[in-house]
PDB file of C-alpha atoms in Angstrom:
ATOM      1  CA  UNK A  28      60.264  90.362 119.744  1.00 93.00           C
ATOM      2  CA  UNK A  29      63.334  92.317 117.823  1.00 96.00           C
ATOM      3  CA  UNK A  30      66.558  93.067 119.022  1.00 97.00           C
ATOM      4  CA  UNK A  31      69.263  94.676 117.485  1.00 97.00           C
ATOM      5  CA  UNK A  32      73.153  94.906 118.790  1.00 98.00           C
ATOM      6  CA  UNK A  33      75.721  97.241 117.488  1.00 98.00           C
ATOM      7  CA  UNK A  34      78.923  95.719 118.257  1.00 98.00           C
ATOM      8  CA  UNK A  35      81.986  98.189 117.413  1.00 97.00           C
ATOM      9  CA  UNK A  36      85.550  98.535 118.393  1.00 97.00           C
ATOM     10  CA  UNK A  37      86.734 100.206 121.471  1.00 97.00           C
ATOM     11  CA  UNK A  38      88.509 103.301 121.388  1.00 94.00           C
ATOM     12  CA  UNK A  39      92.062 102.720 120.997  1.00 95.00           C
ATOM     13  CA  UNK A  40      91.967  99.380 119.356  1.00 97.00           C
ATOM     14  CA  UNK A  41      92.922  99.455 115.605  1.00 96.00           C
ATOM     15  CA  UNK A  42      90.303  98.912 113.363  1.00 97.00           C
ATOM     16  CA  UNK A  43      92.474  98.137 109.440  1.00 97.00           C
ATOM     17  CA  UNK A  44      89.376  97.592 108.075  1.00 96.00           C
ATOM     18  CA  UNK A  45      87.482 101.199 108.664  1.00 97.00           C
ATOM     19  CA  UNK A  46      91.028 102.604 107.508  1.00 97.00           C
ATOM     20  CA  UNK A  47      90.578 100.422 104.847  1.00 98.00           C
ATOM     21  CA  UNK A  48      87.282 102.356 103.652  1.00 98.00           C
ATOM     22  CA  UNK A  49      88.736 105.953 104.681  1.00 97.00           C
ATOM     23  CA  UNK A  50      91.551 105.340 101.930  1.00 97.00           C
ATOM     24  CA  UNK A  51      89.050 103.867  99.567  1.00 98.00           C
ATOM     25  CA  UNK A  52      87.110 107.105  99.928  1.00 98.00           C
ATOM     26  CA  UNK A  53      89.418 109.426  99.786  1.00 97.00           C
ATOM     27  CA  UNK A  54      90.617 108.082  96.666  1.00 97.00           C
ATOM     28  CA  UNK A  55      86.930 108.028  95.082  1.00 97.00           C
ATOM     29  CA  UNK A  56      87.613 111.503  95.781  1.00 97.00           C
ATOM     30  CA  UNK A  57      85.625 112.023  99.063  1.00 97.00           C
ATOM     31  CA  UNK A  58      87.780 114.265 100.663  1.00 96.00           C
ATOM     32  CA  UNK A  59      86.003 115.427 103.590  1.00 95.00           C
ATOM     33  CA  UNK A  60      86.325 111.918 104.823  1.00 97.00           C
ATOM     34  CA  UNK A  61      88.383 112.498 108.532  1.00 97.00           C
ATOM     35  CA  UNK A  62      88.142 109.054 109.670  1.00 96.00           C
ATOM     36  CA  UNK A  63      85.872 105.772 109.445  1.00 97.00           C
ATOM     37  CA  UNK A  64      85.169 102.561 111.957  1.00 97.00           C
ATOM     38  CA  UNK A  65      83.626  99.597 110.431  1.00 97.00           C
ATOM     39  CA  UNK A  66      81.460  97.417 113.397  1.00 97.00           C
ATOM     40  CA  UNK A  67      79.051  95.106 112.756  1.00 97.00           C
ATOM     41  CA  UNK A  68      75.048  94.928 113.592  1.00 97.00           C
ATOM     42  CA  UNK A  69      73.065  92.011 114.325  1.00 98.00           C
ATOM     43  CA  UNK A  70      69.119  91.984 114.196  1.00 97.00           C
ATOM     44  CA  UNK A  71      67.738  89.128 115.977  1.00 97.00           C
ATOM     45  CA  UNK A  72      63.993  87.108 116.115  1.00 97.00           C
ATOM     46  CA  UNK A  73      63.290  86.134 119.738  1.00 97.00           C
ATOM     47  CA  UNK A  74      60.436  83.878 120.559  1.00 96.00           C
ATOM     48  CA  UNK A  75      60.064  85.776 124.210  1.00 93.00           C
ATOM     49  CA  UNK A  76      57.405  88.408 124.864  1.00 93.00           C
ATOM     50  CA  UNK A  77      58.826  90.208 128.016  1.00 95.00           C
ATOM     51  CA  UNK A  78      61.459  92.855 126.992  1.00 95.00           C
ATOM     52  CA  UNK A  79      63.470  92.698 130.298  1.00 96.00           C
ATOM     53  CA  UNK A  80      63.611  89.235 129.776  1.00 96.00           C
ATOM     54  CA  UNK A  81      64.930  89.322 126.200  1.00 96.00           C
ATOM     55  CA  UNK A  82      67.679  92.170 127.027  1.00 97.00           C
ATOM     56  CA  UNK A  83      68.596  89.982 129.408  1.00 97.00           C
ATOM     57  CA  UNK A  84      69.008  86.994 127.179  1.00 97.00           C
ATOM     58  CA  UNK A  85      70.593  89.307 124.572  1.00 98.00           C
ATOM     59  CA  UNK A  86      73.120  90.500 126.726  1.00 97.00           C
ATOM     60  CA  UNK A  87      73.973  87.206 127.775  1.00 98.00           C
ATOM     61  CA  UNK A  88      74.579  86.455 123.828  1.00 97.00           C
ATOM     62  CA  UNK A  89      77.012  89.058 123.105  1.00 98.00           C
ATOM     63  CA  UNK A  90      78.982  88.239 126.100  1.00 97.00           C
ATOM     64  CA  UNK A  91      79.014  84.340 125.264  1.00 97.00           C
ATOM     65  CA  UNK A  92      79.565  84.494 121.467  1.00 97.00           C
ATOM     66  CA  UNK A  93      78.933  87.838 119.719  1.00 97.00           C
ATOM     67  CA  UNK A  94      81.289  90.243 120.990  1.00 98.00           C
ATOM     68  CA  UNK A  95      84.675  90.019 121.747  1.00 97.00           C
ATOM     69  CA  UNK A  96      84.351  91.735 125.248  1.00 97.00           C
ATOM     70  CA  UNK A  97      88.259  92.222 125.068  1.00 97.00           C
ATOM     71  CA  UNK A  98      88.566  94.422 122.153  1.00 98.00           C
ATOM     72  CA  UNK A  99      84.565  95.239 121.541  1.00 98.00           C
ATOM     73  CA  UNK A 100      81.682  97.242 123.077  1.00 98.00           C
ATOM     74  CA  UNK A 101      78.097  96.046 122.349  1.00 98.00           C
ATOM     75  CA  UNK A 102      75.226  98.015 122.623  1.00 98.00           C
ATOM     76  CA  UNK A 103      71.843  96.256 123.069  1.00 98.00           C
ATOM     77  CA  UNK A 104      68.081  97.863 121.914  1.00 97.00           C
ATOM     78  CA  UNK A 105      64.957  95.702 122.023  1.00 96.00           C
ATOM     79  CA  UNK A 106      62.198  96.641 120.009  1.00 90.00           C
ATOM     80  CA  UNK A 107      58.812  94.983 120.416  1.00 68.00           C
TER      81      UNK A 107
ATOM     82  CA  UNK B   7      79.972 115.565 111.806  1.00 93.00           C
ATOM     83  CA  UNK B   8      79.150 112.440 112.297  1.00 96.00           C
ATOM     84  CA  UNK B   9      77.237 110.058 110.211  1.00 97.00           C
ATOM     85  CA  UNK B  10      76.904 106.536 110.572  1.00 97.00           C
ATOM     86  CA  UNK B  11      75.692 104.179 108.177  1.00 98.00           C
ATOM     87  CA  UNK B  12      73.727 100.651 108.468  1.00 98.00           C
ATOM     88  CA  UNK B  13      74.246  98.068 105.702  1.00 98.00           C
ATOM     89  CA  UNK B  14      71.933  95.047 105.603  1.00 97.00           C
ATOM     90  CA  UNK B  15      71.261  92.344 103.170  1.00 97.00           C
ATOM     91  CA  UNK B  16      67.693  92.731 101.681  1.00 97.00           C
ATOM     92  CA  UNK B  17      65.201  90.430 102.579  1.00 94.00           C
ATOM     93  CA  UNK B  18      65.115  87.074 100.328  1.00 95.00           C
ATOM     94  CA  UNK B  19      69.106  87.094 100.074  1.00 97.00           C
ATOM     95  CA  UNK B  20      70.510  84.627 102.175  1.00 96.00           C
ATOM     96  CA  UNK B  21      72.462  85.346 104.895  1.00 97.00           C
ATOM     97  CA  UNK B  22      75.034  82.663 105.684  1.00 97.00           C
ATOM     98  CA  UNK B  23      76.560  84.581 108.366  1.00 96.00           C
ATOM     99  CA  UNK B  24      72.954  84.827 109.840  1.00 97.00           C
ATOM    100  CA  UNK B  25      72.330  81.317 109.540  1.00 97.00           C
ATOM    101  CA  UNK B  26      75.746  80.739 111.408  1.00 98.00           C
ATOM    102  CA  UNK B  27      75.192  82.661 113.870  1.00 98.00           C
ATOM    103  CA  UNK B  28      71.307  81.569 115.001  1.00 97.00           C
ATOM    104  CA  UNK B  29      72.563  77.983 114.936  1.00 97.00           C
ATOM    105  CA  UNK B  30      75.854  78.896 116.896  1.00 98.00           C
ATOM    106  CA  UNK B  31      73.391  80.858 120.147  1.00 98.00           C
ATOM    107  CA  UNK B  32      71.370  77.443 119.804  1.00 97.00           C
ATOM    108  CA  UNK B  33      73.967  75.612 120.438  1.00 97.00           C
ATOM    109  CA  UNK B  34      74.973  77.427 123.352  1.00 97.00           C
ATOM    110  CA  UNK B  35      71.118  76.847 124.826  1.00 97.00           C
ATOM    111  CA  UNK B  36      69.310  79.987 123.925  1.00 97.00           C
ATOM    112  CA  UNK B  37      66.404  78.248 122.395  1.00 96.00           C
ATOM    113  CA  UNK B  38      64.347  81.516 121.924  1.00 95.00           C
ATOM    114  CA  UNK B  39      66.264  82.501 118.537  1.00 97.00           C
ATOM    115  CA  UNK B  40      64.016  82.584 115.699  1.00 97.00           C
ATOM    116  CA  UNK B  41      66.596  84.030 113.453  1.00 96.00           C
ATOM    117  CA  UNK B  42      69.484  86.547 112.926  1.00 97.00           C
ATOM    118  CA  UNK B  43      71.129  88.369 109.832  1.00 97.00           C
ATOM    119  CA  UNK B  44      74.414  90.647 110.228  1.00 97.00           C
ATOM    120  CA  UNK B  45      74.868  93.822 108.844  1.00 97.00           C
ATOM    121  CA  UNK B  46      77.722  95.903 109.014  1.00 97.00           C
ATOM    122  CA  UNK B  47      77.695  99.408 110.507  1.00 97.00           C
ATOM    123  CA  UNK B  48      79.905 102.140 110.009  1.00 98.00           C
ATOM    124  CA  UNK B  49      81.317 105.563 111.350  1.00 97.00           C
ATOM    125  CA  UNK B  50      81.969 108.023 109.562  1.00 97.00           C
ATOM    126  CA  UNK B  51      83.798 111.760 110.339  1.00 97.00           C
ATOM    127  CA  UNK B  52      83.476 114.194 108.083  1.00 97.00           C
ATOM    128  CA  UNK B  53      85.045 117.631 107.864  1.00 96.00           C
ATOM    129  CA  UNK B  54      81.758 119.379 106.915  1.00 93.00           C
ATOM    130  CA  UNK B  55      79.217 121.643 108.730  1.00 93.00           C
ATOM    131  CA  UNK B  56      75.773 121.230 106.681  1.00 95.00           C
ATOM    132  CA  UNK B  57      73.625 118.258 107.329  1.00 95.00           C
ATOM    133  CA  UNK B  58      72.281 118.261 104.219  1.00 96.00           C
ATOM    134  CA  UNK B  59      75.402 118.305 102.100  1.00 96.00           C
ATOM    135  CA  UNK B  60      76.919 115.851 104.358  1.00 96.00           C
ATOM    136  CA  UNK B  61      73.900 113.408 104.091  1.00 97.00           C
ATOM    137  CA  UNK B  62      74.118 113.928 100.516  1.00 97.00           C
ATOM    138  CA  UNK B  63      78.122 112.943 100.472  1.00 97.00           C
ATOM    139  CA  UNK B  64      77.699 109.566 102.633  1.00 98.00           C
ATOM    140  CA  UNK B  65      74.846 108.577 100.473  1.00 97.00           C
ATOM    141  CA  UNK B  66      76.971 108.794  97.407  1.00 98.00           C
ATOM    142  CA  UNK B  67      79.752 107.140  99.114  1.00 97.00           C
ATOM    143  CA  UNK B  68      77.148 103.765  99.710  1.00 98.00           C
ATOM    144  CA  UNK B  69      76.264 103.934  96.257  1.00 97.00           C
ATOM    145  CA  UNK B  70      79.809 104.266  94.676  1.00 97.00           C
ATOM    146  CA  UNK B  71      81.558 101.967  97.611  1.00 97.00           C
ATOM    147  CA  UNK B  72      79.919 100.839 100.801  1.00 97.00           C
ATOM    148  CA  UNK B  73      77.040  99.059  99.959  1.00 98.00           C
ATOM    149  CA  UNK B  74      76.368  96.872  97.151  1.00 97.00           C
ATOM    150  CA  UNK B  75      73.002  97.916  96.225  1.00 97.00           C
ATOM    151  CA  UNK B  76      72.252  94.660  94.104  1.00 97.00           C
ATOM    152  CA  UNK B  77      71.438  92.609  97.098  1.00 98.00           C
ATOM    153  CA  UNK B  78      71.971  95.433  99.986  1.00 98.00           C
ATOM    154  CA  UNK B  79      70.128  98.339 101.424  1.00 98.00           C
ATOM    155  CA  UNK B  80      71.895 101.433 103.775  1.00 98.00           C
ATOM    156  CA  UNK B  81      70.799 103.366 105.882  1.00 98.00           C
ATOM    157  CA  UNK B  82      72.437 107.090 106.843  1.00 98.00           C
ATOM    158  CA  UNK B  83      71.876 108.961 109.827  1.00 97.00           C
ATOM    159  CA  UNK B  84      73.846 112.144 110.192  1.00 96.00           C
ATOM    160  CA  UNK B  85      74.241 113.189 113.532  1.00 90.00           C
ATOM    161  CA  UNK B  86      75.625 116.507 114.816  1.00 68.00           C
TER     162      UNK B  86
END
């Protein structure tokens, strides 16, 4: 079973890093660039055949060691 | 307009931060990992009204900036 987590920033918190890429692109030119937020996305393998089971165990991950639950929201989908 | 934009490492290029990260959740006891590669994912605003011509800007943008399309694929989704 696959499961894939968005982890991003929450609103409010800086984020130098997606500024980072909205002055890179404006300077490549791309002007219609308003604004940018880098997060990061995680696919995982799970040996577990029940999807509650695995959201469950997912969920458990990003609270433990994948997101910062301070600064970052996570966003779980399983996909079979 | 939004668009966001998934960058992952295509398959066969190693993925250290992966690697770390599958044997960091088995060493907190979840034993059902398999594997895990990271990506990066990113938002993007754009002052423009046309889907296509907006789908056409963020996929030159990954070409000329956010990917590196030696050992990385993207993936753009505009959304309204």
């Amino acid at each position: 079973m696959k499961a894939t987590v968005h982890i991003t920033l929450k609103n409010g918190v800086l984020d130098p890093q997606g500024k980072a890429i909205e002055h890179a692109l404006k300077t490549l030119g791309f002007d219609s660039v308003a604004g940018a937020r880098q997060g990061k996305y995680i696919e995982l393998d799970l040996d577990e055949s029940d999807p509650a089971r695995a959201a469950a165990q997912v969920n458990a991950m990003c609270e433990k060691l994948l997101a910062n639950t301070v600064i970052e929201n996570y966003q779980v989908e399983i996909a079979g």
